[in-house]
Every structure is written in C-alpha cells, then in structure tokens.
Tab-separated table of C-alpha atoms in Angstrom:
chain	number	residue	atom	x	y	z
A	1	UNK	CA	65.066	95.096	118.405
A	2	UNK	CA	68.354	96.616	118.637
A	3	UNK	CA	69.787	93.785	116.573
A	4	UNK	CA	67.586	94.369	113.898
A	5	UNK	CA	67.989	98.014	113.380
A	6	UNK	CA	71.954	97.170	113.186
A	7	UNK	CA	71.559	94.786	110.607
A	8	UNK	CA	69.108	96.921	108.801
A	9	UNK	CA	71.433	99.894	108.820
A	10	UNK	CA	74.377	97.261	107.896
A	11	UNK	CA	72.160	96.178	104.942
A	12	UNK	CA	71.508	99.606	103.836
A	13	UNK	CA	75.307	100.352	103.887
A	14	UNK	CA	76.110	97.603	101.796
A	15	UNK	CA	73.327	98.057	99.314
A	16	UNK	CA	74.437	101.765	98.955
A	17	UNK	CA	78.101	100.619	98.605
A	18	UNK	CA	77.555	97.858	95.970
A	19	UNK	CA	75.231	100.674	94.221
A	20	UNK	CA	78.161	103.002	94.022
A	21	UNK	CA	80.510	100.497	93.085
A	22	UNK	CA	78.389	99.005	90.338
A	23	UNK	CA	77.560	102.273	88.893
A	24	UNK	CA	80.091	102.420	86.090
A	25	UNK	CA	78.482	98.850	84.870
A	26	UNK	CA	75.016	100.178	84.147
A	27	UNK	CA	75.606	100.877	80.577
A	28	UNK	CA	77.101	97.644	79.421
A	29	UNK	CA	74.754	95.866	81.735
A	30	UNK	CA	71.825	97.483	79.430
A	31	UNK	CA	73.547	97.067	76.214
A	32	UNK	CA	74.310	93.053	77.127
A	33	UNK	CA	70.618	92.532	78.188
A	34	UNK	CA	69.366	94.493	75.412
A	35	UNK	CA	71.466	92.515	73.031
A	36	UNK	CA	70.935	89.159	74.791
A	37	UNK	CA	67.296	89.599	74.450
A	38	UNK	CA	67.552	90.306	70.692
A	39	UNK	CA	69.628	86.948	70.286
A	40	UNK	CA	67.026	85.030	71.825
A	41	UNK	CA	64.357	86.788	69.696
A	42	UNK	CA	66.153	85.531	66.824
A	43	UNK	CA	66.296	81.988	67.972
A	44	UNK	CA	69.636	81.353	69.548
A	45	UNK	CA	68.078	79.925	72.860
A	46	UNK	CA	68.928	80.448	76.384
A	47	UNK	CA	72.865	79.473	76.313
A	48	UNK	CA	73.228	81.394	72.941
A	49	UNK	CA	71.705	84.695	74.212
A	50	UNK	CA	73.566	84.596	77.712
A	51	UNK	CA	76.747	84.355	75.751
A	52	UNK	CA	76.058	86.978	73.128
A	53	UNK	CA	74.849	89.306	75.948
A	54	UNK	CA	77.907	89.164	78.063
A	55	UNK	CA	80.196	89.387	75.107
A	56	UNK	CA	78.274	92.519	74.182
A	57	UNK	CA	78.472	94.061	77.675
A	58	UNK	CA	82.270	93.322	77.759
A	59	UNK	CA	82.971	94.802	74.709
A	60	UNK	CA	80.960	97.859	75.505
A	61	UNK	CA	82.851	98.367	78.751
A	62	UNK	CA	86.339	97.595	77.155
A	63	UNK	CA	85.391	99.863	74.078
A	64	UNK	CA	84.130	102.809	76.502
A	65	UNK	CA	87.248	102.445	78.895
A	66	UNK	CA	89.743	102.409	75.968
A	67	UNK	CA	88.142	105.536	74.226
A	68	UNK	CA	88.070	107.376	77.319
A	69	UNK	CA	91.589	106.460	78.184
A	70	UNK	CA	93.158	107.193	74.609
A	71	UNK	CA	90.910	109.961	73.228
A	72	UNK	CA	92.357	113.188	73.781
A	73	UNK	CA	89.836	116.218	72.919
A	74	UNK	CA	87.943	117.328	76.286
A	75	UNK	CA	84.614	117.449	74.446
A	76	UNK	CA	84.975	113.710	73.124
A	77	UNK	CA	85.829	112.594	76.454
A	78	UNK	CA	83.007	114.390	78.356
A	79	UNK	CA	80.483	112.971	75.781
A	80	UNK	CA	81.944	109.490	76.346
A	81	UNK	CA	81.539	109.997	80.447
A	82	UNK	CA	78.386	111.215	79.757
A	83	UNK	CA	77.244	108.196	77.996
A	84	UNK	CA	78.489	106.290	80.790
A	85	UNK	CA	76.967	108.419	83.756
A	86	UNK	CA	73.548	108.824	82.332
A	87	UNK	CA	72.305	105.243	82.498
A	88	UNK	CA	74.095	105.017	85.961
A	89	UNK	CA	71.890	107.981	86.992
A	90	UNK	CA	68.800	106.396	85.921
A	91	UNK	CA	69.498	103.372	87.625
A	92	UNK	CA	70.353	105.479	90.770
A	93	UNK	CA	67.290	107.331	90.587
A	94	UNK	CA	64.965	104.176	90.308
A	95	UNK	CA	67.200	102.325	93.251
A	96	UNK	CA	66.531	105.558	95.617
A	97	UNK	CA	63.134	105.869	94.672
A	98	UNK	CA	62.419	102.160	95.672
A	99	UNK	CA	63.857	102.873	99.191
A	100	UNK	CA	62.382	106.163	99.439
A	101	UNK	CA	58.597	104.919	98.258
A	102	UNK	CA	58.386	102.625	101.758
A	103	UNK	CA	60.635	105.295	103.806
A	104	UNK	CA	58.207	108.476	103.336
A	105	UNK	CA	54.476	109.006	102.333
A	106	UNK	CA	55.083	112.603	100.493
A	107	UNK	CA	55.913	111.818	96.720
A	108	UNK	CA	57.689	115.484	96.630
A	109	UNK	CA	60.302	114.418	99.038
A	110	UNK	CA	60.699	110.776	97.381
A	111	UNK	CA	61.164	112.797	94.020
A	112	UNK	CA	63.612	115.209	95.917
A	113	UNK	CA	65.709	112.118	97.401
A	114	UNK	CA	65.474	110.302	94.111
A	115	UNK	CA	66.964	113.090	92.292
A	116	UNK	CA	69.798	113.688	94.461
A	117	UNK	CA	70.727	109.774	94.519
A	118	UNK	CA	70.546	110.064	90.632
A	119	UNK	CA	72.781	113.006	90.829
A	120	UNK	CA	74.944	111.152	93.478
A	121	UNK	CA	75.206	108.093	91.503
A	122	UNK	CA	75.953	109.786	88.160
A	123	UNK	CA	78.534	111.462	89.797
A	124	UNK	CA	80.239	108.477	90.969
A	125	UNK	CA	80.143	106.655	87.822
A	126	UNK	CA	81.339	109.842	86.240
A	127	UNK	CA	84.277	110.101	88.428
A	128	UNK	CA	84.790	106.464	88.018
A	129	UNK	CA	85.150	106.500	84.252
A	130	UNK	CA	87.241	109.852	84.330
A	131	UNK	CA	89.683	107.948	86.333
A	132	UNK	CA	91.359	106.551	83.231
A	133	UNK	CA	93.949	109.116	82.191
A	134	UNK	CA	94.661	110.236	78.445
A	135	UNK	CA	97.373	109.011	76.528
A	136	UNK	CA	100.482	111.382	76.449
A	137	UNK	CA	101.774	112.621	73.225
A	138	UNK	CA	105.117	111.592	72.720
A	139	UNK	CA	105.406	108.934	75.254
A	140	UNK	CA	105.086	105.225	74.352
A	141	UNK	CA	102.580	102.785	76.320
A	142	UNK	CA	105.478	100.453	77.134
A	143	UNK	CA	107.262	103.014	79.318
A	144	UNK	CA	103.832	104.607	80.853
C-alpha cells in the first residue's frame, strides 16, 4: 500500500514536470495538428499529413522564438508572449481539471484548482518564451 502511494506521488510529480516543461509547445502543437488535419482532408494521406503537420509545428515554434528574440518593441513582445502562453493556459486548465474531477466532488473547487493550474502553466510558458533576450542595437550577432 505504501509503495502504491509513493508511486502515485511520483507519477503525479513526473506528469506535472512534463506539463510545465512542454507548456511552451502548446501553440505549435495545436498549429501542427490543425494543418495536418487540413492536409489529410485535402487528400495528402497519413504520411503527407504527418510531415506537413510537423513542418507547420516546427515553423510556428521557430518563427515565434525568432520574433520574440529579435523584436524590440515591448508591446509586440508582450503580444507574442501572450499568443504562446494562452494555448498553454488552456491546456493547463484542462489537464488540471481532469485530475481535479477525480480528486474532489465539489465543482467549485474543481474550477478553482483548474484556474490556478491554468495561471501557473500559462505563466510558466510566458517565462520560458520570455527567456529569449531581444537583440541589442549596435552589436553584431557573431559577437553576442
């Protein structure tokens, strides 16, 4: 019985670590799935739709991180950060809500815990995308 409790706590910890680590990839994942489904619907087949979806997800992540790193106006950096953090917050809400539904009967407390989880995971995604520093004026990229 003690081993089962320890394994459950470990599994929850690993799940939370994975959720926080992968939060920044929610927007590219959603974009890749959407484009992949569109490609499948237009007749690309399974292999073609998977390749197109992976390319779209990689392009979304690369362009987002590039823009966030090299765009100077704060309002534009804030907008890019919100675009990446919002899908992560939605994914975090649903992940925590799925756990809370099984842990507590009160719908009010399920919502409260889910909202706190959404805020925490959205903030984590924001911090991860905000880790990219903007380019400094007057310095070449080669010198850093």
